[in-house]
Amino acid sequence: MRAIEVGLRFLVEQGVRYIFGIPAGSINAIYDALLDIPELTPIVAKHENSSGYMAGAYTRITGIPSICVASSGPGATNLVTPAANAWKQKLPVIFITGSVPSSKLGMGGAQELYAEPIFASITKMSRTVLDPQQLPEILAEAYHTAISGVPGPVHLAIPIDVQMTDIGERALPALAAVTAVSFDAAGAAAAAGRIRAAGDRGA
């Protein structure tokens, strides 16, 4: 089984049902895998920017994490603004961008872009996946990161050859325990009191 298919099947097991984006060369392995995963429905947009906002809106309304994919290069940069929007709105959207083959990285190939640092400041996690054997577990880690604590978007850049590598029959990764945010009512009341006191002193 291809590495990306194992990862996508893990996301389906968690309840993810929609993948937003535009088919393109560096992510076509993802769309090929969807032929064998009927539980995951592709929503094809006319522009990556639109697909990012669609994924965010779906997640905001339903509370269910979604996937948004784009090609390498300009496809990836077109997701920066909707990723920043998901960051501000605390939406657990999984952004996946393609990449040139891992053996060609750093050689200036068509639409080559090192996307990891571009998304780093507007996601809870931004990584480049270079080992196909680790792809399912890293995708599981990304999902866990997106929904744990304060929710938020994550980003993975995955070279096309890593997506397509056959890693054999594999058990799906296990989802680690999810930590929820707890509200400290006493702490909030104390902070409000300090703010009021500071305001009174300044009046």
PDB file of C-alpha atoms in Angstrom:
ATOM      1  CA  MET A   1       0.000   0.000   0.000  1.00  0.00           C
ATOM      2  CA  ARG A   2       1.277   3.486  -0.791  1.00  0.00           C
ATOM      3  CA  ALA A   3       2.490   5.531   2.160  1.00  0.00           C
ATOM      4  CA  ILE A   4      -0.012   8.328   1.569  1.00  0.00           C
ATOM      5  CA  GLU A   5      -2.916   5.865   1.427  1.00  0.00           C
ATOM      6  CA  VAL A   6      -2.047   4.478   4.857  1.00  0.00           C
ATOM      7  CA  GLY A   7      -1.980   8.026   6.235  1.00  0.00           C
ATOM      8  CA  LEU A   8      -5.290   8.953   4.618  1.00  0.00           C
ATOM      9  CA  ARG A   9      -6.948   5.807   5.950  1.00  0.00           C
ATOM     10  CA  PHE A  10      -5.838   6.807   9.438  1.00  0.00           C
ATOM     11  CA  LEU A  11      -7.552  10.191   8.981  1.00  0.00           C
ATOM     12  CA  VAL A  12     -10.738   8.497   7.763  1.00  0.00           C
ATOM     13  CA  GLU A  13     -10.681   6.333  10.892  1.00  0.00           C
ATOM     14  CA  GLN A  14     -10.663   9.563  12.949  1.00  0.00           C
ATOM     15  CA  GLY A  15     -13.788  10.834  11.192  1.00  0.00           C
ATOM     16  CA  VAL A  16     -12.241  13.067   8.509  1.00  0.00           C
ATOM     17  CA  ARG A  17     -14.558  13.011   5.493  1.00  0.00           C
ATOM     18  CA  TYR A  18     -13.543  15.779   3.077  1.00  0.00           C
ATOM     19  CA  ILE A  19     -10.367  16.781   1.284  1.00  0.00           C
ATOM     20  CA  PHE A  20     -10.321  20.195  -0.381  1.00  0.00           C
ATOM     21  CA  GLY A  21      -7.911  21.213  -3.120  1.00  0.00           C
ATOM     22  CA  ILE A  22      -6.932  21.029  -6.770  1.00  0.00           C
ATOM     23  CA  PRO A  23      -5.375  17.962  -8.426  1.00  0.00           C
ATOM     24  CA  ALA A  24      -1.821  18.632  -9.617  1.00  0.00           C
ATOM     25  CA  GLY A  25       1.327  16.734 -10.466  1.00  0.00           C
ATOM     26  CA  SER A  26       3.014  16.792  -7.076  1.00  0.00           C
ATOM     27  CA  ILE A  27      -0.099  15.630  -5.190  1.00  0.00           C
ATOM     28  CA  ASN A  28      -1.758  13.338  -7.731  1.00  0.00           C
ATOM     29  CA  ALA A  29      -0.820  10.320  -5.601  1.00  0.00           C
ATOM     30  CA  ILE A  30      -3.296  11.651  -3.049  1.00  0.00           C
ATOM     31  CA  TYR A  31      -6.097  11.824  -5.610  1.00  0.00           C
ATOM     32  CA  ASP A  32      -5.158   8.369  -6.937  1.00  0.00           C
ATOM     33  CA  ALA A  33      -5.494   6.992  -3.413  1.00  0.00           C
ATOM     34  CA  LEU A  34      -8.996   8.460  -3.117  1.00  0.00           C
ATOM     35  CA  LEU A  35     -10.181   5.980  -5.751  1.00  0.00           C
ATOM     36  CA  ASP A  36      -9.700   3.283  -3.119  1.00  0.00           C
ATOM     37  CA  ILE A  37     -10.990   5.344  -0.176  1.00  0.00           C
ATOM     38  CA  PRO A  38     -14.658   6.111  -0.919  1.00  0.00           C
ATOM     39  CA  GLU A  39     -15.182   7.445   2.622  1.00  0.00           C
ATOM     40  CA  LEU A  40     -13.000  10.458   1.789  1.00  0.00           C
ATOM     41  CA  THR A  41     -14.705  12.863  -0.630  1.00  0.00           C
ATOM     42  CA  PRO A  42     -12.661  15.317  -2.720  1.00  0.00           C
ATOM     43  CA  ILE A  43     -14.000  18.864  -3.059  1.00  0.00           C
ATOM     44  CA  VAL A  44     -12.245  20.416  -6.065  1.00  0.00           C
ATOM     45  CA  ALA A  45     -11.974  24.204  -6.141  1.00  0.00           C
ATOM     46  CA  LYS A  46     -10.829  26.554  -8.894  1.00  0.00           C
ATOM     47  CA  HIS A  47      -8.049  28.099  -6.812  1.00  0.00           C
ATOM     48  CA  GLU A  48      -5.976  26.883  -3.861  1.00  0.00           C
ATOM     49  CA  ASN A  49      -6.853  29.994  -1.876  1.00  0.00           C
ATOM     50  CA  SER A  50     -10.546  29.158  -2.188  1.00  0.00           C
ATOM     51  CA  SER A  51      -9.978  25.531  -1.204  1.00  0.00           C
ATOM     52  CA  GLY A  52      -8.183  26.653   1.959  1.00  0.00           C
ATOM     53  CA  TYR A  53     -11.045  28.891   3.002  1.00  0.00           C
ATOM     54  CA  MET A  54     -13.569  26.153   2.151  1.00  0.00           C
ATOM     55  CA  ALA A  55     -11.720  23.690   4.378  1.00  0.00           C
ATOM     56  CA  GLY A  56     -11.589  26.235   7.188  1.00  0.00           C
ATOM     57  CA  ALA A  57     -15.284  27.093   6.877  1.00  0.00           C
ATOM     58  CA  TYR A  58     -16.290  23.438   6.896  1.00  0.00           C
ATOM     59  CA  THR A  59     -14.226  22.781  10.022  1.00  0.00           C
ATOM     60  CA  ARG A  60     -15.473  25.924  11.768  1.00  0.00           C
ATOM     61  CA  ILE A  61     -19.142  25.032  11.135  1.00  0.00           C
ATOM     62  CA  THR A  62     -18.958  21.289  11.847  1.00  0.00           C
ATOM     63  CA  GLY A  63     -16.084  21.072  14.302  1.00  0.00           C
ATOM     64  CA  ILE A  64     -14.667  18.205  12.220  1.00  0.00           C
ATOM     65  CA  PRO A  65     -11.051  18.498  11.020  1.00  0.00           C
ATOM     66  CA  SER A  66     -10.550  18.650   7.259  1.00  0.00           C
ATOM     67  CA  ILE A  67      -7.695  18.235   4.785  1.00  0.00           C
ATOM     68  CA  CYS A  68      -6.589  20.832   2.246  1.00  0.00           C
ATOM     69  CA  VAL A  69      -4.017  19.940  -0.417  1.00  0.00           C
ATOM     70  CA  ALA A  70      -2.041  21.934  -2.958  1.00  0.00           C
ATOM     71  CA  SER A  71       0.821  21.416  -5.347  1.00  0.00           C
ATOM     72  CA  SER A  72       4.356  22.563  -4.700  1.00  0.00           C
ATOM     73  CA  GLY A  73       5.510  26.103  -5.462  1.00  0.00           C
ATOM     74  CA  PRO A  74       2.684  28.564  -6.176  1.00  0.00           C
ATOM     75  CA  GLY A  75       0.054  26.062  -5.091  1.00  0.00           C
ATOM     76  CA  ALA A  76       1.625  25.999  -1.632  1.00  0.00           C
ATOM     77  CA  THR A  77       2.010  29.767  -1.355  1.00  0.00           C
ATOM     78  CA  ASN A  78      -1.645  30.191  -2.336  1.00  0.00           C
ATOM     79  CA  LEU A  79      -2.528  28.368   0.902  1.00  0.00           C
ATOM     80  CA  VAL A  80      -0.604  30.735   3.156  1.00  0.00           C
ATOM     81  CA  THR A  81      -3.460  33.210   3.678  1.00  0.00           C
ATOM     82  CA  PRO A  82      -6.149  30.586   4.450  1.00  0.00           C
ATOM     83  CA  ALA A  83      -3.653  28.828   6.733  1.00  0.00           C
ATOM     84  CA  ALA A  84      -3.120  32.114   8.577  1.00  0.00           C
ATOM     85  CA  ASN A  85      -6.896  32.487   8.815  1.00  0.00           C
ATOM     86  CA  ALA A  86      -7.202  28.971  10.269  1.00  0.00           C
ATOM     87  CA  TRP A  87      -4.441  29.881  12.738  1.00  0.00           C
ATOM     88  CA  LYS A  88      -6.300  32.981  13.942  1.00  0.00           C
ATOM     89  CA  GLN A  89      -9.611  31.100  14.156  1.00  0.00           C
ATOM     90  CA  LYS A  90      -8.027  28.046  15.855  1.00  0.00           C
ATOM     91  CA  LEU A  91      -9.256  25.623  13.197  1.00  0.00           C
ATOM     92  CA  PRO A  92      -7.730  22.112  12.988  1.00  0.00           C
ATOM     93  CA  VAL A  93      -7.169  22.013   9.232  1.00  0.00           C
ATOM     94  CA  ILE A  94      -4.485  19.681   7.889  1.00  0.00           C
ATOM     95  CA  PHE A  95      -2.659  21.441   5.051  1.00  0.00           C
ATOM     96  CA  ILE A  96      -0.635  19.161   2.774  1.00  0.00           C
ATOM     97  CA  THR A  97       1.569  20.507  -0.001  1.00  0.00           C
ATOM     98  CA  GLY A  98       3.394  18.486  -2.601  1.00  0.00           C
ATOM     99  CA  SER A  99       7.042  18.727  -3.479  1.00  0.00           C
ATOM    100  CA  VAL A 100       9.463  17.712  -6.181  1.00  0.00           C
ATOM    101  CA  PRO A 101      10.908  14.200  -5.730  1.00  0.00           C
ATOM    102  CA  SER A 102      13.113  13.975  -2.649  1.00  0.00           C
ATOM    103  CA  SER A 103      16.119  13.036  -4.806  1.00  0.00           C
ATOM    104  CA  LYS A 104      15.748  16.340  -6.674  1.00  0.00           C
ATOM    105  CA  LEU A 105      15.467  18.642  -3.658  1.00  0.00           C
ATOM    106  CA  GLY A 106      17.872  21.554  -3.816  1.00  0.00           C
ATOM    107  CA  MET A 107      18.429  21.221  -7.560  1.00  0.00           C
ATOM    108  CA  GLY A 108      16.107  24.026  -8.615  1.00  0.00           C
ATOM    109  CA  GLY A 109      13.445  21.856 -10.197  1.00  0.00           C
ATOM    110  CA  ALA A 110      10.227  23.289 -11.600  1.00  0.00           C
ATOM    111  CA  GLN A 111       8.088  24.773  -8.821  1.00  0.00           C
ATOM    112  CA  GLU A 112      10.516  23.617  -6.141  1.00  0.00           C
ATOM    113  CA  LEU A 113       9.845  25.440  -2.880  1.00  0.00           C
ATOM    114  CA  TYR A 114      10.967  24.842   0.693  1.00  0.00           C
ATOM    115  CA  ALA A 115       7.519  25.326   2.211  1.00  0.00           C
ATOM    116  CA  GLU A 116       8.187  24.176   5.765  1.00  0.00           C
ATOM    117  CA  PRO A 117       9.481  27.529   7.136  1.00  0.00           C
ATOM    118  CA  ILE A 118       6.834  29.496   5.239  1.00  0.00           C
ATOM    119  CA  PHE A 119       4.052  27.794   7.194  1.00  0.00           C
ATOM    120  CA  ALA A 120       5.942  27.495  10.491  1.00  0.00           C
ATOM    121  CA  SER A 121       4.706  30.752  12.062  1.00  0.00           C
ATOM    122  CA  ILE A 122       1.030  30.196  11.145  1.00  0.00           C
ATOM    123  CA  THR A 123       0.616  26.530  12.092  1.00  0.00           C
ATOM    124  CA  LYS A 124       1.078  24.427  15.200  1.00  0.00           C
ATOM    125  CA  MET A 125       3.383  22.119  13.226  1.00  0.00           C
ATOM    126  CA  SER A 126       5.109  22.402   9.853  1.00  0.00           C
ATOM    127  CA  ARG A 127       7.316  19.565   8.634  1.00  0.00           C
ATOM    128  CA  THR A 128       8.798  18.083   5.479  1.00  0.00           C
ATOM    129  CA  VAL A 129       8.378  14.316   5.282  1.00  0.00           C
ATOM    130  CA  LEU A 130      11.315  12.544   3.632  1.00  0.00           C
ATOM    131  CA  ASP A 131      10.914   8.965   4.868  1.00  0.00           C
ATOM    132  CA  PRO A 132       7.882   7.149   3.411  1.00  0.00           C
ATOM    133  CA  GLN A 133       8.008   4.585   6.222  1.00  0.00           C
ATOM    134  CA  GLN A 134       7.358   7.382   8.702  1.00  0.00           C
ATOM    135  CA  LEU A 135       4.672   9.186   6.694  1.00  0.00           C
ATOM    136  CA  PRO A 136       1.635   7.491   8.311  1.00  0.00           C
ATOM    137  CA  GLU A 137       2.950   8.151  11.832  1.00  0.00           C
ATOM    138  CA  ILE A 138       3.857  11.757  11.027  1.00  0.00           C
ATOM    139  CA  LEU A 139       0.398  12.339   9.577  1.00  0.00           C
ATOM    140  CA  ALA A 140      -1.073  10.856  12.772  1.00  0.00           C
ATOM    141  CA  GLU A 141       1.153  13.185  14.814  1.00  0.00           C
ATOM    142  CA  ALA A 142       0.004  16.151  12.723  1.00  0.00           C
ATOM    143  CA  TYR A 143      -3.651  15.263  13.281  1.00  0.00           C
ATOM    144  CA  HIS A 144      -3.064  14.836  17.022  1.00  0.00           C
ATOM    145  CA  THR A 145      -1.288  18.202  17.150  1.00  0.00           C
ATOM    146  CA  ALA A 146      -4.127  19.913  15.274  1.00  0.00           C
ATOM    147  CA  ILE A 147      -6.864  18.757  17.662  1.00  0.00           C
ATOM    148  CA  SER A 148      -4.976  18.769  20.987  1.00  0.00           C
ATOM    149  CA  GLY A 149      -4.945  21.647  23.439  1.00  0.00           C
ATOM    150  CA  VAL A 150      -5.894  24.824  21.603  1.00  0.00           C
ATOM    151  CA  PRO A 151      -6.868  23.535  18.127  1.00  0.00           C
ATOM    152  CA  GLY A 152      -5.114  24.896  15.084  1.00  0.00           C
ATOM    153  CA  PRO A 153      -3.829  24.131  11.592  1.00  0.00           C
ATOM    154  CA  VAL A 154      -0.831  21.972  10.751  1.00  0.00           C
ATOM    155  CA  HIS A 155       1.223  21.640   7.567  1.00  0.00           C
ATOM    156  CA  LEU A 156       3.130  18.809   5.934  1.00  0.00           C
ATOM    157  CA  ALA A 157       5.210  19.076   2.761  1.00  0.00           C
ATOM    158  CA  ILE A 158       5.451  15.647   1.125  1.00  0.00           C
ATOM    159  CA  PRO A 159       7.578  14.932  -1.976  1.00  0.00           C
ATOM    160  CA  ILE A 160       5.669  13.040  -4.641  1.00  0.00           C
ATOM    161  CA  ASP A 161       7.975  10.003  -4.479  1.00  0.00           C
ATOM    162  CA  VAL A 162       7.451   9.757  -0.719  1.00  0.00           C
ATOM    163  CA  GLN A 163       3.692   9.787  -1.238  1.00  0.00           C
ATOM    164  CA  MET A 164       3.882   7.051  -3.861  1.00  0.00           C
ATOM    165  CA  THR A 165       6.287   4.642  -2.148  1.00  0.00           C
ATOM    166  CA  ASP A 166       4.787   1.228  -1.466  1.00  0.00           C
ATOM    167  CA  ILE A 167       5.331   0.469   2.229  1.00  0.00           C
ATOM    168  CA  GLY A 168       3.412  -2.810   2.202  1.00  0.00           C
ATOM    169  CA  GLU A 169       0.483  -3.758   4.374  1.00  0.00           C
ATOM    170  CA  ARG A 170       0.654  -1.721   7.550  1.00  0.00           C
ATOM    171  CA  ALA A 171      -1.532  -1.394  10.605  1.00  0.00           C
ATOM    172  CA  LEU A 172      -2.892   2.120  10.927  1.00  0.00           C
ATOM    173  CA  PRO A 173      -1.146   4.350  13.478  1.00  0.00           C
ATOM    174  CA  ALA A 174      -2.752   4.691  16.890  1.00  0.00           C
ATOM    175  CA  LEU A 175      -4.034   8.095  17.953  1.00  0.00           C
ATOM    176  CA  ALA A 176      -2.278   9.324  21.076  1.00  0.00           C
ATOM    177  CA  ALA A 177      -4.348  10.599  23.993  1.00  0.00           C
ATOM    178  CA  VAL A 178      -5.806  14.001  23.184  1.00  0.00           C
ATOM    179  CA  THR A 179      -5.412  16.766  25.743  1.00  0.00           C
ATOM    180  CA  ALA A 180      -8.281  19.211  26.055  1.00  0.00           C
ATOM    181  CA  VAL A 181      -8.008  22.804  27.196  1.00  0.00           C
ATOM    182  CA  SER A 182      -9.367  23.287  30.716  1.00  0.00           C
ATOM    183  CA  PHE A 183     -10.853  26.595  31.826  1.00  0.00           C
ATOM    184  CA  ASP A 184      -9.482  27.997  35.063  1.00  0.00           C
ATOM    185  CA  ALA A 185     -12.436  30.043  36.312  1.00  0.00           C
ATOM    186  CA  ALA A 186     -10.659  31.152  39.485  1.00  0.00           C
ATOM    187  CA  GLY A 187      -7.591  32.256  37.537  1.00  0.00           C
ATOM    188  CA  ALA A 188      -9.731  34.175  35.049  1.00  0.00           C
ATOM    189  CA  ALA A 189     -11.598  35.943  37.855  1.00  0.00           C
ATOM    190  CA  ALA A 190      -8.306  36.880  39.531  1.00  0.00           C
ATOM    191  CA  ALA A 191      -6.914  38.239  36.240  1.00  0.00           C
ATOM    192  CA  ALA A 192     -10.090  40.283  35.678  1.00  0.00           C
ATOM    193  CA  GLY A 193      -9.734  41.707  39.167  1.00  0.00           C
ATOM    194  CA  ARG A 194      -6.153  42.763  38.476  1.00  0.00           C
ATOM    195  CA  ILE A 195      -7.207  44.425  35.221  1.00  0.00           C
ATOM    196  CA  ARG A 196      -9.988  46.319  36.985  1.00  0.00           C
ATOM    197  CA  ALA A 197      -7.623  47.403  39.759  1.00  0.00           C
ATOM    198  CA  ALA A 198      -5.064  48.633  37.224  1.00  0.00           C
ATOM    199  CA  GLY A 199      -7.804  50.573  35.444  1.00  0.00           C
ATOM    200  CA  ASP A 200      -8.947  52.181  38.694  1.00  0.00           C
ATOM    201  CA  ARG A 201      -5.400  53.299  39.477  1.00  0.00           C
ATOM    202  CA  GLY A 202      -5.047  54.832  36.040  1.00  0.00           C
ATOM    203  CA  ALA A 203      -8.369  56.712  36.222  1.00  0.00           C
TER     204      ALA A 203
END
